[in-house]
Short mmCIF file of C-alpha atoms in Angstrom, two decimals:
data_model
loop_
_atom_site.label_atom_id
_atom_site.label_comp_id
_atom_site.label_asym_id
_atom_site.label_seq_id
_atom_site.Cartn_x
_atom_site.Cartn_y
_atom_site.Cartn_z
CA MET G 1 -5.82 33.52 -11.60
CA ALA G 2 -4.88 32.33 -8.08
CA LEU G 3 -6.31 28.97 -6.97
CA THR G 4 -9.04 29.53 -4.22
CA LEU G 5 -9.01 26.56 -1.79
CA PRO G 6 -12.39 25.45 -0.40
CA PRO G 7 -13.12 26.03 3.24
CA ARG G 8 -12.44 23.29 5.74
CA ALA G 9 -15.35 20.74 5.56
CA PRO G 10 -17.41 20.12 8.56
CA TYR G 11 -16.55 16.49 8.54
CA ALA G 12 -12.93 16.90 8.20
CA GLU G 13 -10.54 15.59 10.90
CA ASP G 14 -9.21 18.38 13.09
CA PRO G 15 -5.62 17.64 14.22
CA ALA G 16 -6.22 20.10 17.20
CA LYS G 17 -8.83 17.69 18.36
CA SER G 18 -6.89 14.31 17.74
CA ARG G 19 -7.62 11.61 20.15
CA GLY G 20 -3.81 11.37 20.72
CA ARG G 21 -1.33 8.48 20.93
CA LYS G 22 -1.16 5.27 22.80
CA VAL G 23 1.87 6.54 24.54
CA GLN G 24 1.49 10.29 25.48
CA GLU G 25 4.00 12.56 24.17
CA ASP G 26 4.48 16.32 24.18
CA GLU G 27 3.22 17.96 20.98
CA SER G 28 5.56 19.10 18.32
CA ARG G 29 6.17 22.86 18.38
CA THR G 30 6.43 23.00 14.44
CA ARG G 31 3.93 20.31 13.24
CA THR G 32 0.46 19.20 13.52
CA PRO G 33 -0.05 15.62 15.07
CA PHE G 34 -0.83 14.27 11.53
CA ALA G 35 2.15 16.08 9.84
CA ARG G 36 4.43 14.51 12.69
CA ASP G 37 3.01 11.12 11.81
CA ARG G 38 3.76 11.73 8.14
CA ASP G 39 7.33 12.48 9.03
CA ARG G 40 7.87 9.44 11.28
CA ILE G 41 6.64 7.16 8.48
CA ILE G 42 8.97 8.87 5.87
CA HIS G 43 11.87 8.39 8.13
CA CYS G 44 11.15 4.78 9.08
CA THR G 45 13.20 1.79 7.67
CA ALA G 46 10.23 0.11 6.21
CA PHE G 47 9.40 3.10 4.10
CA ARG G 48 12.94 3.25 2.61
CA ARG G 49 12.63 -0.50 1.73
CA LEU G 50 9.83 0.29 -0.45
CA LYS G 51 12.25 1.58 -3.17
CA GLU G 52 13.03 -2.03 -4.06
CA LYS G 53 9.89 -3.77 -3.55
CA THR G 54 7.76 -5.10 -6.41
CA GLN G 55 4.69 -3.31 -7.58
CA VAL G 56 4.07 -5.58 -10.72
CA PHE G 57 7.60 -5.97 -12.09
CA VAL G 58 10.34 -7.05 -9.96
CA ALA G 59 12.65 -4.10 -8.86
CA HIS G 60 15.64 -5.14 -10.91
CA GLU G 61 13.66 -5.55 -14.09
CA GLY G 62 13.80 -1.92 -15.12
CA ASP G 63 14.53 1.52 -13.62
CA HIS G 64 11.49 3.08 -15.09
CA PHE G 65 8.79 0.64 -13.71
CA ARG G 66 6.96 1.44 -10.47
CA THR G 67 8.07 0.21 -7.22
CA ARG G 68 6.17 0.27 -3.84
CA LEU G 69 7.94 3.36 -3.04
CA THR G 70 7.06 5.29 -6.27
CA HIS G 71 3.70 3.99 -6.07
CA SER G 72 3.23 5.20 -2.44
CA LEU G 73 4.43 8.56 -3.38
CA GLU G 74 2.06 8.79 -6.28
CA VAL G 75 -0.82 7.73 -4.05
CA ALA G 76 0.21 10.28 -1.47
CA GLN G 77 0.26 13.07 -4.16
CA ILE G 78 -3.33 12.19 -5.33
CA ALA G 79 -4.71 11.67 -1.89
CA ARG G 80 -3.33 15.11 -0.73
CA SER G 81 -4.81 16.84 -3.80
CA VAL G 82 -8.18 15.29 -3.46
CA ALA G 83 -8.29 15.96 0.32
CA THR G 84 -7.41 19.56 -0.21
CA ALA G 85 -10.07 19.91 -2.93
CA LEU G 86 -12.70 18.51 -0.48
CA GLY G 87 -11.67 20.65 2.53
CA LEU G 88 -10.31 17.73 4.35
CA ASP G 89 -6.89 17.36 6.26
CA GLY G 90 -4.32 16.95 3.65
CA ASP G 91 -1.61 15.76 6.18
CA LEU G 92 -3.81 12.96 7.42
CA ALA G 93 -4.76 11.75 3.98
CA GLU G 94 -1.09 11.89 2.75
CA THR G 95 0.10 10.19 5.95
CA ILE G 96 -2.26 7.19 5.49
CA ALA G 97 -1.43 6.85 1.83
CA LEU G 98 2.39 6.78 2.47
CA ALA G 99 2.02 4.08 5.16
CA HIS G 100 -0.55 1.91 3.34
CA ASP G 101 1.99 -0.46 1.68
CA LEU G 102 4.59 -0.66 4.42
CA GLY G 103 3.67 -4.27 5.24
CA HIS G 104 3.97 -5.63 1.82
CA PRO G 105 6.62 -8.41 1.46
CA PRO G 106 9.07 -8.67 -1.49
CA PHE G 107 7.90 -9.65 -4.92
CA GLY G 108 4.43 -8.00 -4.61
CA HIS G 109 1.27 -10.27 -4.47
CA ALA G 110 3.45 -13.33 -5.23
CA GLY G 111 5.41 -12.72 -2.03
CA GLU G 112 2.18 -12.15 -0.03
CA ASP G 113 0.63 -15.30 -1.48
CA GLU G 114 3.70 -17.47 -0.53
CA LEU G 115 3.85 -16.10 3.07
CA GLU G 116 0.16 -16.87 3.48
CA ARG G 117 0.90 -20.46 2.32
CA GLN G 118 3.89 -20.93 4.59
CA MET G 119 2.09 -19.24 7.67
CA ALA G 120 -1.09 -21.27 7.13
CA ASP G 121 -0.47 -23.38 10.23
CA TYR G 122 1.10 -20.53 12.25
CA GLY G 123 -1.49 -17.82 12.46
CA GLY G 124 -1.44 -16.72 8.77
CA PHE G 125 -0.24 -13.53 7.03
CA ASP G 126 -2.08 -10.56 5.90
CA HIS G 127 -0.22 -7.43 4.45
CA ASN G 128 -2.59 -4.93 5.94
CA VAL G 129 -1.99 -6.50 9.39
CA GLN G 130 1.59 -6.55 8.65
CA THR G 131 1.65 -2.86 7.97
CA PHE G 132 -0.25 -2.17 11.38
CA ARG G 133 2.44 -4.35 12.98
CA VAL G 134 5.26 -2.47 11.34
CA VAL G 135 3.95 1.03 12.72
CA THR G 136 3.02 -0.36 16.04
CA ARG G 137 5.60 -2.97 16.87
CA LEU G 138 8.27 -3.77 14.45
CA GLU G 139 9.83 -0.32 13.77
CA ARG G 140 12.31 0.28 16.72
CA ARG G 141 13.48 3.75 16.74
CA TYR G 142 12.51 5.25 20.03
CA PRO G 143 13.56 4.69 23.63
CA ARG G 144 10.06 4.81 25.10
CA PHE G 145 8.13 2.61 22.78
CA ASP G 146 8.19 0.07 19.94
CA GLY G 147 6.55 1.20 16.57
CA LEU G 148 6.00 4.91 15.64
CA ASN G 149 3.44 5.73 18.22
CA LEU G 150 1.07 7.21 15.57
CA THR G 151 -2.14 9.19 16.38
CA TRP G 152 -5.44 7.29 16.77
CA GLU G 153 -6.67 8.85 13.52
CA THR G 154 -3.69 7.46 11.58
CA LEU G 155 -3.88 4.01 13.09
CA GLU G 156 -7.50 3.95 12.39
CA GLY G 157 -6.90 4.92 8.66
CA VAL G 158 -4.13 2.39 8.37
CA ILE G 159 -6.27 -0.58 9.24
CA LYS G 160 -9.81 0.71 8.17
CA HIS G 161 -9.15 2.58 5.04
CA ASN G 162 -11.11 -0.08 3.05
CA GLY G 163 -13.99 -0.13 5.47
CA PRO G 164 -14.92 -1.93 8.77
CA VAL G 165 -12.98 -4.75 9.83
CA VAL G 166 -14.60 -6.10 12.89
CA GLU G 167 -15.69 -9.27 11.16
CA LYS G 168 -12.06 -10.14 10.27
CA LEU G 169 -11.02 -10.22 13.87
CA GLU G 170 -11.67 -13.84 14.42
CA ARG G 171 -9.16 -14.74 11.68
CA PRO G 172 -5.81 -15.84 13.05
CA SER G 173 -3.91 -13.66 10.76
CA TRP G 174 -5.80 -10.65 12.48
CA SER G 175 -5.03 -11.65 16.06
CA ALA G 176 -2.50 -8.72 16.26
CA ILE G 177 -5.24 -6.32 15.41
CA ALA G 178 -7.53 -7.83 18.05
CA GLU G 179 -4.92 -7.69 20.76
CA PHE G 180 -3.99 -4.10 20.13
CA ASP G 181 -7.69 -3.02 19.90
CA ALA G 182 -8.40 -4.77 23.29
CA GLU G 183 -5.80 -2.24 24.81
CA TYR G 184 -6.49 0.77 22.49
CA ARG G 185 -9.94 0.88 20.78
CA LEU G 186 -10.12 1.88 17.22
CA GLY G 187 -13.78 1.61 16.59
CA LEU G 188 -13.16 -1.44 14.03
CA GLY G 189 -16.89 -1.82 13.37
CA GLY G 190 -17.31 1.56 11.75
CA TRP G 191 -15.85 3.36 8.70
CA ALA G 192 -12.68 5.23 8.87
CA SER G 193 -12.39 9.07 8.34
CA ALA G 194 -12.89 10.83 5.13
CA GLU G 195 -9.23 11.24 4.84
CA ALA G 196 -8.58 7.57 5.10
CA GLN G 197 -11.36 6.87 2.55
CA VAL G 198 -9.56 9.42 0.14
CA ALA G 199 -6.19 7.52 0.65
CA ALA G 200 -7.99 4.19 -0.38
CA LEU G 201 -9.45 5.70 -3.49
CA ALA G 202 -6.16 7.53 -4.38
CA ASP G 203 -4.60 3.91 -4.37
CA ASP G 204 -7.08 2.69 -6.92
CA ILE G 205 -6.57 5.85 -9.01
CA ALA G 206 -2.67 5.47 -8.83
CA TYR G 207 -2.39 1.75 -9.68
CA ASN G 208 -5.02 1.50 -12.40
CA ASN G 209 -3.12 4.37 -14.21
CA HIS G 210 0.47 3.41 -13.65
CA ASP G 211 -0.29 -0.23 -14.44
CA VAL G 212 -1.36 0.95 -17.96
CA ASP G 213 1.65 2.97 -18.23
CA ASP G 214 3.91 0.32 -17.05
CA GLY G 215 2.17 -2.47 -19.21
CA VAL G 216 2.76 -0.37 -22.44
CA GLN G 217 6.43 0.40 -21.48
CA ALA G 218 7.05 -3.39 -20.89
CA GLY G 219 5.50 -4.20 -24.22
CA LEU G 220 2.79 -6.34 -22.77
CA PHE G 221 0.19 -4.53 -25.02
CA HIS G 222 -0.02 -1.43 -27.31
CA LEU G 223 -1.63 1.71 -26.59
CA LYS G 224 -4.12 1.26 -29.58
CA GLU G 225 -5.41 -2.02 -28.01
CA LEU G 226 -6.84 0.13 -25.30
CA LEU G 227 -8.92 2.05 -27.67
CA ASP G 228 -12.06 -0.25 -27.05
CA VAL G 229 -11.57 -0.30 -23.32
CA PRO G 230 -13.96 2.06 -21.45
CA LEU G 231 -12.55 5.19 -19.71
CA ILE G 232 -9.08 4.83 -21.19
CA GLY G 233 -10.35 4.19 -24.83
CA PRO G 234 -12.34 7.60 -25.39
CA ILE G 235 -9.55 9.41 -23.54
CA LEU G 236 -6.96 8.03 -25.79
CA ALA G 237 -8.95 8.64 -28.84
CA GLY G 238 -9.16 12.23 -27.83
CA VAL G 239 -5.42 12.55 -27.55
CA TYR G 240 -4.96 10.96 -30.94
CA LYS G 241 -7.48 13.28 -32.49
CA GLU G 242 -6.00 16.42 -31.03
CA TYR G 243 -2.35 15.38 -31.64
CA PRO G 244 -2.22 13.15 -34.62
CA ASP G 245 1.50 13.42 -34.94
CA LEU G 246 2.57 13.09 -31.36
CA GLU G 247 5.21 10.44 -30.39
CA PRO G 248 3.69 7.35 -28.77
CA ARG G 249 5.43 7.97 -25.40
CA ILE G 250 3.91 11.30 -25.02
CA VAL G 251 0.46 9.96 -26.19
CA ARG G 252 0.67 7.50 -23.46
CA LEU G 253 1.78 9.97 -20.72
CA GLU G 254 -0.90 12.46 -21.80
CA ALA G 255 -3.74 9.79 -21.73
CA VAL G 256 -2.68 8.65 -18.30
CA ARG G 257 -2.62 12.20 -17.06
CA ARG G 258 -6.12 12.79 -18.50
CA MET G 259 -7.32 9.59 -17.00
CA ILE G 260 -6.12 10.49 -13.63
CA GLY G 261 -7.91 13.82 -13.82
CA ALA G 262 -11.17 12.21 -15.02
CA MET G 263 -11.07 9.76 -11.99
CA VAL G 264 -10.26 12.64 -9.64
CA ASP G 265 -13.06 14.71 -10.75
CA ASP G 266 -15.45 11.71 -10.50
CA VAL G 267 -14.54 11.16 -6.94
CA LEU G 268 -14.89 14.72 -5.95
CA ALA G 269 -18.30 15.01 -7.65
CA GLU G 270 -19.65 11.80 -6.21
CA THR G 271 -18.28 12.47 -2.59
CA ARG G 272 -19.76 15.94 -2.59
CA ARG G 273 -23.12 14.34 -3.77
CA ARG G 274 -23.08 11.80 -1.02
CA ALA G 275 -22.21 14.39 1.52
CA ASP G 276 -25.03 16.59 0.57
CA GLU G 277 -27.40 13.79 0.21
CA ALA G 278 -26.64 12.25 3.94
CA LYS G 279 -26.28 15.73 5.26
CA VAL G 280 -22.89 14.73 6.69
CA GLY G 281 -21.90 17.32 9.32
CA SER G 282 -19.17 15.96 11.33
CA ALA G 283 -16.28 13.43 11.18
CA GLU G 284 -18.31 11.06 13.34
CA ASP G 285 -21.08 11.18 10.78
CA VAL G 286 -18.68 9.79 8.23
CA ARG G 287 -17.93 6.85 10.64
CA ASN G 288 -21.46 6.11 11.25
CA LEU G 289 -22.87 6.68 7.64
CA GLY G 290 -23.15 2.86 7.04
CA ARG G 291 -21.50 3.16 3.50
CA PRO G 292 -18.41 4.83 2.18
CA LEU G 293 -18.60 8.67 1.86
CA VAL G 294 -15.78 8.93 -0.59
CA ALA G 295 -16.45 6.76 -3.62
CA PHE G 296 -16.46 6.58 -7.52
CA SER G 297 -19.85 6.96 -9.21
CA ARG G 298 -21.59 3.91 -10.38
CA ASP G 299 -20.41 4.57 -14.14
CA MET G 300 -16.90 5.02 -13.24
CA ALA G 301 -16.76 2.04 -10.99
CA GLU G 302 -18.24 -0.20 -13.89
CA ASP G 303 -15.68 1.39 -16.39
CA LEU G 304 -12.74 0.53 -13.96
CA ALA G 305 -13.97 -2.93 -13.59
CA GLN G 306 -13.45 -3.49 -17.33
CA LEU G 307 -10.11 -1.75 -17.21
CA ARG G 308 -8.94 -4.07 -14.53
CA ALA G 309 -10.33 -7.24 -16.42
CA PHE G 310 -8.21 -5.94 -19.41
CA LEU G 311 -5.08 -5.68 -17.23
CA MET G 312 -5.82 -8.90 -15.48
CA GLU G 313 -5.76 -10.66 -18.84
CA ARG G 314 -3.06 -8.77 -20.51
CA MET G 315 -0.48 -7.87 -17.68
CA TYR G 316 -1.04 -9.56 -14.35
CA ARG G 317 -1.41 -13.01 -15.83
CA TYR G 318 1.06 -12.64 -18.74
CA TRP G 319 3.41 -15.53 -19.03
CA ARG G 320 6.62 -13.24 -18.21
CA VAL G 321 4.96 -11.99 -15.13
CA ASN G 322 3.84 -15.45 -14.18
CA ARG G 323 7.29 -16.84 -14.52
CA THR G 324 8.88 -14.13 -12.45
CA ARG G 325 5.90 -14.78 -9.83
CA SER G 326 6.84 -18.55 -9.80
CA GLN G 327 10.58 -17.83 -9.15
CA ALA G 328 9.67 -15.37 -6.35
CA ARG G 329 7.47 -17.95 -4.61
CA ARG G 330 10.14 -20.56 -4.70
CA ILE G 331 12.78 -18.19 -3.16
CA LEU G 332 10.54 -17.26 -0.33
CA ALA G 333 9.42 -20.80 0.39
CA GLU G 334 12.86 -22.27 0.32
CA MET G 335 14.15 -19.52 2.74
CA PHE G 336 11.11 -19.82 5.06
CA GLN G 337 11.56 -23.63 5.22
CA LEU G 338 15.32 -23.42 5.94
CA PHE G 339 14.94 -20.70 8.65
CA MET G 340 12.24 -22.87 10.43
CA ALA G 341 14.64 -25.93 10.22
CA GLU G 342 17.76 -24.20 11.04
CA PRO G 343 16.95 -20.82 12.87
CA ASP G 344 20.64 -20.57 13.74
CA VAL G 345 21.37 -19.41 10.11
CA LEU G 346 19.11 -16.47 10.76
CA PRO G 347 21.20 -13.23 11.29
CA THR G 348 22.14 -12.62 14.98
CA GLU G 349 19.37 -10.39 15.91
CA TRP G 350 16.61 -12.27 14.39
CA PHE G 351 17.97 -15.67 15.89
CA ALA G 352 17.83 -14.09 19.22
CA ARG G 353 14.19 -13.10 18.60
CA SER G 354 13.29 -16.59 17.64
CA GLN G 355 14.59 -18.14 20.89
CA LYS G 356 12.33 -19.28 23.68
CA ARG G 357 9.32 -19.32 21.42
CA ASP G 358 7.05 -22.21 20.32
CA GLU G 359 6.97 -23.22 16.85
CA ALA G 360 4.30 -20.55 15.81
CA GLY G 361 6.20 -17.82 17.48
CA ARG G 362 9.46 -18.72 15.61
CA ALA G 363 7.48 -18.83 12.33
CA ARG G 364 6.21 -15.30 13.09
CA VAL G 365 9.74 -14.23 13.52
CA VAL G 366 10.86 -15.83 10.29
CA CYS G 367 7.96 -14.23 8.52
CA ASP G 368 8.71 -10.75 9.93
CA TYR G 369 12.23 -11.17 8.62
CA ILE G 370 11.33 -12.25 5.10
CA ALA G 371 8.48 -9.63 4.88
CA GLY G 372 10.88 -6.77 5.57
CA MET G 373 13.31 -7.83 2.67
CA THR G 374 13.53 -5.84 -0.54
CA ASP G 375 13.43 -7.83 -3.77
CA ARG G 376 17.13 -7.44 -4.26
CA PHE G 377 17.97 -8.48 -0.79
CA ALA G 378 15.62 -11.54 -0.89
CA ILE G 379 17.44 -12.77 -4.14
CA GLU G 380 20.93 -12.18 -2.67
CA GLU G 381 19.86 -13.86 0.67
CA HIS G 382 18.62 -16.71 -1.14
CA ARG G 383 21.82 -17.12 -3.06
CA ARG G 384 24.04 -16.81 0.16
CA LEU G 385 21.91 -19.47 1.72
CA PHE G 386 21.90 -21.99 -1.07
CA HIS G 387 25.10 -21.27 -3.23
CA LEU G 388 28.52 -21.51 -1.64
CA ASP G 389 30.19 -19.75 -4.43
CA VAL G 390 28.72 -16.39 -3.67
CA TRP G 391 30.86 -16.23 -0.53
CA ASN G 392 34.15 -16.29 -2.63
#
């Protein structure tokens, strides 16, 4: 039987009514504004670099573990599917999902923590703000503007997908957002579109599931240790009961597939319930609702909290992961301090950017250079800077 798609929801974003771009451009003849945004993100340098940026495991530790790129693709697939099922704009949800990790530095959260530490006296560092700076300033591909000149709706979703951010504007690390908002208002005190909220929930769905998958593959815990963990435990027990002789790899993949399905079904049911209860009738109703429209049910949220607690103990704080995290922090710290002390060892383009700036401005250039590195490039650059033999 053919799939019947739901009608467009009254609170979906309409690309024909987009608020436009900061720099006005002629519309594409073949794509909606949101689809054009998606394509600009896919073609940008920062997106390609995600292929060798850490999700949990450093990119060189194994070909089958997720990287920021594979994670972003999984988030985008889930976001588009959920948006389509809700009658929302799939292009916008997919676009925000693809963009959401562009500002992550190498080595995952360890890299982010270290850049926060190094930038503490120079305006701070926040990966969400860095993503926004990538798409509005750091990508340089067009003759008329810096950044990607994305639509208002995409920019709003990039910076607000987790909720209102107006209270963050006084933080030094958020000064770039405050400056941009002063010129081009993004309504930072309200919620983002339903499509942006879908992208945020798709991120939760993707990383909870692929971290289970990667953790088992890495040997950090066994599948059967998950039998007592809410959500995944009953699903896993069901797979064992239905397929008692199935090989462990397929058991793992089937359990993850079913868990993604259960989480998606929960989001769809809870979002529809909230929309009906609040009589949400427009995209602006979503922004003014006062709470998220797209959400997990209370039961699902509680189950996920227990799953995350298991992963925190058995995976994110595992000694092997901690050891890699420690090495990563030292690599970034040593490079940052060297570049600040001797900016003339920066590549020519970055050295030029660092000139005629005060100390905080030079630190921001150094931070931008390091944040854009892949894991592999950071390791190699550190070797070039601190080991003479690599030039032989």
